[in-house]
Amino acid sequence: MTIGDKIIIQRKKKGLTQQALADLCGISKRTVASYETDGRIPHNATLRKIASALGCTCTYLTDDTVSEPDVLSDEQFYIDGLREVYGDTTADEIEELISKSVSLFAGGTIDQDAKDRYFLALTNAYIACKKGSERSSITHD
């Protein structure tokens, strides 16, 4: 089931018109219609507003394998936790990085060796930052 199908189903369950959903989310009716029919995917902030207005999770809307509106993926649970602690900007940056990485790993024209090198570089960057953070907290204690 596509994101458009899921938006339509949830919108109708809530008894909302396209205009009512648009008003709740601060977008145009035409934008809602494009999400429902053209396969357009909302930006993260808009996606969160739509999910909230429809009483479902972003994971439900964007993941074709999720059929329950209230199921949070491990990724979304993590991002929601980041949002509470660090705010929207940091959570949005992490969510975008994860999304782009998933897209990269899932397909595209990059060969497996290049994907492996990217993952290794990302892992090394994480480890280096973590070590730097640990050293910083030791010297500040």
Tab-separated table of N, CA and C in Angstrom:
chain	number	residue	atom	x	y	z
A	1	MET	N	0.844	-1.174	0.000
A	1	MET	CA	0.000	0.000	0.000
A	1	MET	C	0.897	1.247	0.000
A	2	THR	N	0.574	2.216	-0.836
A	2	THR	CA	1.402	3.407	-0.969
A	2	THR	C	1.093	4.422	0.132
A	3	ILE	N	1.951	5.416	0.249
A	3	ILE	CA	1.720	6.491	1.209
A	3	ILE	C	0.397	7.199	0.893
A	4	GLY	N	0.113	7.374	-0.396
A	4	GLY	CA	-1.143	8.014	-0.800
A	4	GLY	C	-2.349	7.223	-0.336
A	5	ASP	N	-2.300	5.904	-0.532
A	5	ASP	CA	-3.403	5.045	-0.087
A	5	ASP	C	-3.601	5.154	1.425
A	6	LYS	N	-2.495	5.150	2.147
A	6	LYS	CA	-2.574	5.205	3.607
A	6	LYS	C	-3.112	6.549	4.090
A	7	ILE	N	-2.710	7.634	3.430
A	7	ILE	CA	-3.239	8.951	3.818
A	7	ILE	C	-4.746	8.990	3.587
A	8	ILE	N	-5.186	8.488	2.441
A	8	ILE	CA	-6.621	8.480	2.140
A	8	ILE	C	-7.386	7.672	3.186
A	9	ILE	N	-6.897	6.483	3.485
A	9	ILE	CA	-7.584	5.614	4.450
A	9	ILE	C	-7.686	6.287	5.819
A	10	GLN	N	-6.567	6.796	6.310
A	10	GLN	CA	-6.562	7.425	7.639
A	10	GLN	C	-7.391	8.719	7.645
A	11	ARG	N	-7.312	9.478	6.567
A	11	ARG	CA	-8.074	10.724	6.483
A	11	ARG	C	-9.567	10.427	6.541
A	12	LYS	N	-10.005	9.411	5.805
A	12	LYS	CA	-11.429	9.050	5.801
A	12	LYS	C	-11.859	8.479	7.148
A	13	LYS	N	-10.991	7.706	7.794
A	13	LYS	CA	-11.298	7.192	9.141
A	13	LYS	C	-11.533	8.334	10.119
A	14	LYS	N	-10.780	9.406	9.942
A	14	LYS	CA	-10.910	10.578	10.821
A	14	LYS	C	-12.052	11.490	10.383
A	15	GLY	N	-12.661	11.187	9.238
A	15	GLY	CA	-13.744	12.015	8.728
A	15	GLY	C	-13.277	13.364	8.218
A	16	LEU	N	-12.066	13.400	7.699
A	16	LEU	CA	-11.487	14.652	7.221
A	16	LEU	C	-11.554	14.742	5.700
A	17	THR	N	-11.813	15.920	5.208
A	17	THR	CA	-11.683	16.189	3.782
A	17	THR	C	-10.215	16.516	3.507
A	18	GLN	N	-9.857	16.574	2.233
A	18	GLN	CA	-8.497	16.989	1.895
A	18	GLN	C	-8.231	18.396	2.423
A	19	GLN	N	-9.229	19.279	2.309
A	19	GLN	CA	-9.069	20.656	2.775
A	19	GLN	C	-8.872	20.699	4.285
A	20	ALA	N	-9.644	19.888	5.021
A	20	ALA	CA	-9.514	19.874	6.486
A	20	ALA	C	-8.129	19.380	6.901
A	21	LEU	N	-7.631	18.336	6.242
A	21	LEU	CA	-6.287	17.839	6.543
A	21	LEU	C	-5.245	18.904	6.205
A	22	ALA	N	-5.427	19.547	5.070
A	22	ALA	CA	-4.502	20.609	4.660
A	22	ALA	C	-4.471	21.718	5.704
A	23	ASP	N	-5.632	22.122	6.190
A	23	ASP	CA	-5.711	23.183	7.191
A	23	ASP	C	-5.004	22.781	8.484
A	24	LEU	N	-5.185	21.534	8.893
A	24	LEU	CA	-4.543	21.049	10.120
A	24	LEU	C	-3.017	21.033	9.994
A	25	CYS	N	-2.534	20.817	8.782
A	25	CYS	CA	-1.091	20.658	8.559
A	25	CYS	C	-0.414	21.915	8.035
A	26	GLY	N	-1.195	22.944	7.745
A	26	GLY	CA	-0.603	24.175	7.230
A	26	GLY	C	-0.092	24.045	5.803
A	27	ILE	N	-0.759	23.221	5.011
A	27	ILE	CA	-0.395	23.042	3.604
A	27	ILE	C	-1.638	23.262	2.757
A	28	SER	N	-1.487	23.225	1.452
A	28	SER	CA	-2.635	23.441	0.573
A	28	SER	C	-3.367	22.129	0.291
A	29	LYS	N	-4.619	22.271	-0.094
A	29	LYS	CA	-5.415	21.104	-0.495
A	29	LYS	C	-4.749	20.410	-1.688
A	30	ARG	N	-4.201	21.204	-2.584
A	30	ARG	CA	-3.524	20.657	-3.766
A	30	ARG	C	-2.328	19.789	-3.356
A	31	THR	N	-1.620	20.204	-2.317
A	31	THR	CA	-0.480	19.431	-1.827
A	31	THR	C	-0.953	18.094	-1.266
A	32	VAL	N	-2.038	18.128	-0.475
A	32	VAL	CA	-2.599	16.875	0.054
A	32	VAL	C	-2.984	15.960	-1.101
A	33	ALA	N	-3.658	16.513	-2.103
A	33	ALA	CA	-4.072	15.716	-3.257
A	33	ALA	C	-2.868	15.096	-3.963
A	34	SER	N	-1.770	15.842	-4.055
A	34	SER	CA	-0.580	15.303	-4.723
A	34	SER	C	0.041	14.167	-3.916
A	35	TYR	N	-0.018	14.253	-2.590
A	35	TYR	CA	0.485	13.155	-1.771
A	35	TYR	C	-0.383	11.917	-1.968
A	36	GLU	N	-1.685	12.142	-2.096
A	36	GLU	CA	-2.610	11.015	-2.216
A	36	GLU	C	-2.597	10.365	-3.598
A	37	THR	N	-2.360	11.150	-4.641
A	37	THR	CA	-2.504	10.595	-5.984
A	37	THR	C	-1.227	10.525	-6.808
A	38	ASP	N	-0.293	11.434	-6.569
A	38	ASP	CA	0.898	11.496	-7.419
A	38	ASP	C	2.102	10.759	-6.846
A	39	GLY	N	1.964	10.221	-5.663
A	39	GLY	CA	3.077	9.507	-5.049
A	39	GLY	C	4.145	10.406	-4.454
A	40	ARG	N	3.845	11.718	-4.361
A	40	ARG	CA	4.807	12.628	-3.729
A	40	ARG	C	4.950	12.274	-2.261
A	41	ILE	N	6.163	12.397	-1.753
A	41	ILE	CA	6.419	12.115	-0.345
A	41	ILE	C	6.710	13.438	0.359
A	42	PRO	N	6.006	13.702	1.458
A	42	PRO	CA	6.211	14.969	2.178
A	42	PRO	C	7.600	15.053	2.798
A	43	HIS	N	8.071	16.289	2.976
A	43	HIS	CA	9.293	16.514	3.745
A	43	HIS	C	9.019	16.084	5.186
A	44	ASN	N	10.075	15.830	5.943
A	44	ASN	CA	9.934	15.286	7.295
A	44	ASN	C	8.992	16.083	8.187
A	45	ALA	N	9.120	17.399	8.220
A	45	ALA	CA	8.279	18.207	9.098
A	45	ALA	C	6.809	18.080	8.707
A	46	THR	N	6.523	18.112	7.414
A	46	THR	CA	5.146	17.969	6.936
A	46	THR	C	4.637	16.560	7.191
A	47	LEU	N	5.493	15.580	6.996
A	47	LEU	CA	5.115	14.190	7.251
A	47	LEU	C	4.682	14.013	8.705
A	48	ARG	N	5.440	14.613	9.623
A	48	ARG	CA	5.085	14.517	11.050
A	48	ARG	C	3.728	15.171	11.320
A	49	LYS	N	3.471	16.313	10.688
A	49	LYS	CA	2.182	16.998	10.873
A	49	LYS	C	1.040	16.146	10.340
A	50	ILE	N	1.226	15.549	9.181
A	50	ILE	CA	0.190	14.696	8.593
A	50	ILE	C	-0.069	13.489	9.488
A	51	ALA	N	1.003	12.827	9.915
A	51	ALA	CA	0.850	11.654	10.783
A	51	ALA	C	0.118	12.029	12.067
A	52	SER	N	0.484	13.147	12.645
A	52	SER	CA	-0.171	13.601	13.875
A	52	SER	C	-1.650	13.873	13.636
A	53	ALA	N	-1.966	14.573	12.555
A	53	ALA	CA	-3.360	14.899	12.245
A	53	ALA	C	-4.181	13.646	11.964
A	54	LEU	N	-3.541	12.632	11.404
A	54	LEU	CA	-4.243	11.398	11.057
A	54	LEU	C	-4.218	10.362	12.178
A	55	GLY	N	-3.488	10.655	13.250
A	55	GLY	CA	-3.422	9.720	14.373
A	55	GLY	C	-2.664	8.452	14.053
A	56	CYS	N	-1.604	8.592	13.268
A	56	CYS	CA	-0.795	7.421	12.936
A	56	CYS	C	0.675	7.810	13.031
A	57	THR	N	1.547	6.857	12.785
A	57	THR	CA	2.982	7.129	12.845
A	57	THR	C	3.521	7.437	11.455
A	58	CYS	N	4.638	8.113	11.432
A	58	CYS	CA	5.340	8.367	10.169
A	58	CYS	C	5.776	7.050	9.548
A	59	THR	N	6.165	6.115	10.378
A	59	THR	CA	6.589	4.798	9.896
A	59	THR	C	5.468	4.124	9.120
A	60	TYR	N	4.261	4.192	9.653
A	60	TYR	CA	3.111	3.601	8.963
A	60	TYR	C	2.949	4.213	7.576
A	61	LEU	N	3.050	5.530	7.497
A	61	LEU	CA	2.831	6.205	6.224
A	61	LEU	C	3.918	5.901	5.201
A	62	THR	N	5.153	5.808	5.630
A	62	THR	CA	6.269	5.712	4.681
A	62	THR	C	6.792	4.309	4.429
A	63	ASP	N	6.472	3.363	5.285
A	63	ASP	CA	6.996	2.009	5.137
A	63	ASP	C	5.903	1.100	4.590
A	64	ASP	N	6.091	0.613	3.371
A	64	ASP	CA	5.091	-0.235	2.726
A	64	ASP	C	4.841	-1.536	3.473
A	65	THR	N	5.781	-1.957	4.298
A	65	THR	CA	5.617	-3.224	5.012
A	65	THR	C	4.844	-3.070	6.316
A	66	VAL	N	4.605	-1.835	6.750
A	66	VAL	CA	3.879	-1.601	8.004
A	66	VAL	C	2.405	-1.390	7.697
A	67	SER	N	1.568	-2.215	8.311
A	67	SER	CA	0.133	-2.120	8.043
A	67	SER	C	-0.670	-1.615	9.236
A	68	GLU	N	-0.013	-1.450	10.374
A	68	GLU	CA	-0.695	-0.943	11.567
A	68	GLU	C	-0.334	0.525	11.776
A	69	PRO	N	-1.342	1.402	11.849
A	69	PRO	CA	-1.082	2.843	11.936
A	69	PRO	C	-0.314	3.311	13.164
A	70	ASP	N	-0.318	2.513	14.237
A	70	ASP	CA	0.320	2.986	15.466
A	70	ASP	C	1.634	2.289	15.790
A	71	VAL	N	2.179	1.542	14.844
A	71	VAL	CA	3.429	0.826	15.075
A	71	VAL	C	4.610	1.749	14.793
A	72	LEU	N	5.480	1.897	15.785
A	72	LEU	CA	6.702	2.672	15.613
A	72	LEU	C	7.847	1.727	15.283
A	73	SER	N	8.634	2.070	14.305
A	73	SER	CA	9.832	1.285	14.032
A	73	SER	C	10.876	1.632	15.090
A	74	ASP	N	11.886	0.793	15.218
A	74	ASP	CA	12.987	1.093	16.131
A	74	ASP	C	13.619	2.427	15.758
A	75	GLU	N	13.747	2.664	14.463
A	75	GLU	CA	14.328	3.911	13.977
A	75	GLU	C	13.490	5.109	14.425
A	76	GLN	N	12.169	5.028	14.246
A	76	GLN	CA	11.302	6.150	14.613
A	76	GLN	C	11.296	6.360	16.129
A	77	PHE	N	11.336	5.273	16.886
A	77	PHE	CA	11.390	5.375	18.347
A	77	PHE	C	12.654	6.125	18.762
A	78	TYR	N	13.771	5.793	18.119
A	78	TYR	CA	15.047	6.455	18.386
A	78	TYR	C	14.982	7.936	18.015
A	79	ILE	N	14.450	8.229	16.848
A	79	ILE	CA	14.364	9.616	16.382
A	79	ILE	C	13.437	10.436	17.275
A	80	ASP	N	12.333	9.855	17.695
A	80	ASP	CA	11.427	10.566	18.605
A	80	ASP	C	12.124	10.883	19.928
A	81	GLY	N	12.954	9.956	20.404
A	81	GLY	CA	13.735	10.195	21.618
A	81	GLY	C	14.728	11.331	21.425
A	82	LEU	N	15.391	11.348	20.265
A	82	LEU	CA	16.308	12.446	19.953
A	82	LEU	C	15.572	13.780	19.925
A	83	ARG	N	14.389	13.774	19.354
A	83	ARG	CA	13.592	14.985	19.241
A	83	ARG	C	13.280	15.559	20.623
A	84	GLU	N	12.947	14.682	21.571
A	84	GLU	CA	12.631	15.120	22.936
A	84	GLU	C	13.859	15.716	23.629
A	85	VAL	N	15.016	15.104	23.421
A	85	VAL	CA	16.235	15.538	24.106
A	85	VAL	C	16.922	16.708	23.409
A	86	TYR	N	17.065	16.625	22.071
A	86	TYR	CA	17.882	17.595	21.343
A	86	TYR	C	17.094	18.562	20.467
A	87	GLY	N	15.802	18.321	20.303
A	87	GLY	CA	14.991	19.223	19.492
A	87	GLY	C	14.827	18.759	18.056
A	88	ASP	N	14.000	19.510	17.336
A	88	ASP	CA	13.623	19.138	15.973
A	88	ASP	C	14.785	19.158	14.988
A	89	THR	N	15.640	20.165	15.066
A	89	THR	CA	16.710	20.302	14.077
A	89	THR	C	17.636	19.094	14.078
A	90	THR	N	18.108	18.705	15.258
A	90	THR	CA	19.009	17.551	15.357
A	90	THR	C	18.307	16.276	14.916
A	91	ALA	N	17.073	16.080	15.386
A	91	ALA	CA	16.331	14.872	15.014
A	91	ALA	C	16.092	14.819	13.507
A	92	ASP	N	15.758	15.960	12.902
A	92	ASP	CA	15.545	16.001	11.451
A	92	ASP	C	16.826	15.678	10.691
A	93	GLU	N	17.973	16.187	11.174
A	93	GLU	CA	19.250	15.900	10.516
A	93	GLU	C	19.571	14.409	10.575
A	94	ILE	N	19.372	13.809	11.730
A	94	ILE	CA	19.642	12.368	11.885
A	94	ILE	C	18.674	11.563	11.022
A	95	GLU	N	17.411	11.955	11.033
A	95	GLU	CA	16.407	11.241	10.241
A	95	GLU	C	16.745	11.310	8.751
A	96	GLU	N	17.190	12.468	8.299
A	96	GLU	CA	17.565	12.628	6.894
A	96	GLU	C	18.800	11.776	6.565
A	97	LEU	N	19.776	11.771	7.456
A	97	LEU	CA	20.967	10.954	7.242
A	97	LEU	C	20.599	9.476	7.152
A	98	ILE	N	19.748	9.021	8.051
A	98	ILE	CA	19.322	7.617	8.028
A	98	ILE	C	18.572	7.313	6.739
A	99	SER	N	17.662	8.195	6.372
A	99	SER	CA	16.868	7.996	5.158
A	99	SER	C	17.758	7.912	3.921
A	100	LYS	N	18.717	8.824	3.815
A	100	LYS	CA	19.616	8.814	2.661
A	100	LYS	C	20.506	7.571	2.659
A	101	SER	N	20.925	7.151	3.851
A	101	SER	CA	21.755	5.951	3.939
A	101	SER	C	20.962	4.715	3.537
A	102	VAL	N	19.716	4.635	3.978
A	102	VAL	CA	18.867	3.500	3.600
A	102	VAL	C	18.699	3.471	2.090
A	103	SER	N	18.452	4.637	1.495
A	103	SER	CA	18.308	4.705	0.036
A	103	SER	C	19.575	4.241	-0.658
A	104	LEU	N	20.706	4.659	-0.143
A	104	LEU	CA	21.987	4.262	-0.728
A	104	LEU	C	22.178	2.752	-0.651
A	105	PHE	N	21.915	2.188	0.535
A	105	PHE	CA	22.143	0.762	0.726
A	105	PHE	C	21.124	-0.090	-0.027
A	106	ALA	N	19.931	0.442	-0.238
A	106	ALA	CA	18.855	-0.336	-0.848
A	106	ALA	C	19.002	-0.500	-2.353
A	107	GLY	N	19.757	0.332	-2.980
A	107	GLY	CA	19.861	0.205	-4.438
A	107	GLY	C	20.717	1.286	-5.031
A	108	GLY	N	20.307	1.732	-6.169
A	108	GLY	CA	21.057	2.767	-6.849
A	108	GLY	C	22.144	2.184	-7.728
A	109	THR	N	23.005	3.066	-8.193
A	109	THR	CA	24.041	2.645	-9.145
A	109	THR	C	25.388	2.417	-8.485
A	110	ILE	N	25.461	2.599	-7.186
A	110	ILE	CA	26.732	2.418	-6.478
A	110	ILE	C	26.957	0.929	-6.217
A	111	ASP	N	28.169	0.459	-6.518
A	111	ASP	CA	28.445	-0.966	-6.310
A	111	ASP	C	28.644	-1.280	-4.821
A	112	GLN	N	28.613	-2.558	-4.504
A	112	GLN	CA	28.673	-3.003	-3.109
A	112	GLN	C	29.954	-2.560	-2.423
A	113	ASP	N	31.070	-2.564	-3.136
A	113	ASP	CA	32.343	-2.140	-2.555
A	113	ASP	C	32.272	-0.676	-2.098
A	114	ALA	N	31.674	0.179	-2.908
A	114	ALA	CA	31.534	1.592	-2.541
A	114	ALA	C	30.610	1.744	-1.329
A	115	LYS	N	29.558	0.942	-1.281
A	115	LYS	CA	28.649	0.972	-0.126
A	115	LYS	C	29.393	0.548	1.135
A	116	ASP	N	30.202	-0.487	1.020
A	116	ASP	CA	30.989	-0.960	2.164
A	116	ASP	C	31.948	0.124	2.657
A	117	ARG	N	32.610	0.810	1.717
A	117	ARG	CA	33.538	1.887	2.101
A	117	ARG	C	32.795	3.034	2.784
A	118	TYR	N	31.613	3.376	2.282
A	118	TYR	CA	30.806	4.430	2.909
A	118	TYR	C	30.450	4.040	4.349
A	119	PHE	N	29.980	2.803	4.517
A	119	PHE	CA	29.587	2.345	5.851
A	119	PHE	C	30.788	2.350	6.792
A	120	LEU	N	31.937	1.920	6.322
A	120	LEU	CA	33.153	1.917	7.127
A	120	LEU	C	33.538	3.352	7.519
A	121	ALA	N	33.462	4.286	6.568
A	121	ALA	CA	33.784	5.685	6.860
A	121	ALA	C	32.822	6.265	7.892
A	122	LEU	N	31.546	5.946	7.764
A	122	LEU	CA	30.543	6.416	8.719
A	122	LEU	C	30.805	5.832	10.107
A	123	THR	N	31.130	4.559	10.156
A	123	THR	CA	31.444	3.904	11.424
A	123	THR	C	32.687	4.517	12.058
A	124	ASN	N	33.724	4.747	11.268
A	124	ASN	CA	34.952	5.351	11.786
A	124	ASN	C	34.712	6.768	12.299
A	125	ALA	N	33.881	7.527	11.604
A	125	ALA	CA	33.554	8.889	12.051
A	125	ALA	C	32.831	8.834	13.394
A	126	TYR	N	31.908	7.905	13.531
A	126	TYR	CA	31.183	7.739	14.793
A	126	TYR	C	32.145	7.396	15.929
A	127	ILE	N	33.027	6.437	15.691
A	127	ILE	CA	33.973	6.004	16.724
A	127	ILE	C	34.907	7.146	17.114
A	128	ALA	N	35.402	7.876	16.142
A	128	ALA	CA	36.302	9.002	16.424
A	128	ALA	C	35.587	10.069	17.256
A	129	CYS	N	34.360	10.383	16.904
A	129	CYS	CA	33.602	11.391	17.666
A	129	CYS	C	33.293	10.898	19.073
A	130	LYS	N	32.986	9.622	19.186
A	130	LYS	CA	32.690	9.058	20.507
A	130	LYS	C	33.935	9.096	21.388
A	131	LYS	N	35.084	8.735	20.838
A	131	LYS	CA	36.332	8.787	21.604
A	131	LYS	C	36.640	10.217	22.017
A	132	GLY	N	36.434	11.171	21.106
A	132	GLY	CA	36.663	12.575	21.427
A	132	GLY	C	35.735	13.057	22.522
A	133	SER	N	34.511	12.617	22.483
A	133	SER	CA	33.534	12.998	23.500
A	133	SER	C	33.894	12.396	24.853
A	134	GLU	N	34.360	11.154	24.855
A	134	GLU	CA	34.754	10.500	26.106
A	134	GLU	C	35.966	11.197	26.711
A	135	ARG	N	36.938	11.555	25.867
A	135	ARG	CA	38.110	12.273	26.365
A	135	ARG	C	37.714	13.622	26.932
A	136	SER	N	36.812	14.294	26.262
A	136	SER	CA	36.353	15.618	26.692
A	136	SER	C	35.656	15.537	28.057
A	137	SER	N	34.830	14.497	28.237
A	137	SER	CA	34.118	14.392	29.523
A	137	SER	C	35.074	14.010	30.649
A	138	ILE	N	36.158	13.274	30.350
A	138	ILE	CA	37.132	12.907	31.369
A	138	ILE	C	37.903	14.148	31.824
A	139	THR	N	38.292	14.996	30.894
A	139	THR	CA	39.057	16.194	31.262
A	139	THR	C	38.212	17.254	31.944
A	140	HIS	N	36.886	17.185	31.769
A	140	HIS	CA	35.999	18.172	32.386
A	140	HIS	C	35.495	17.719	33.739
A	141	ASP	N	35.704	16.469	34.102
A	141	ASP	CA	35.207	15.963	35.397
A	141	ASP	C	36.130	16.283	36.546
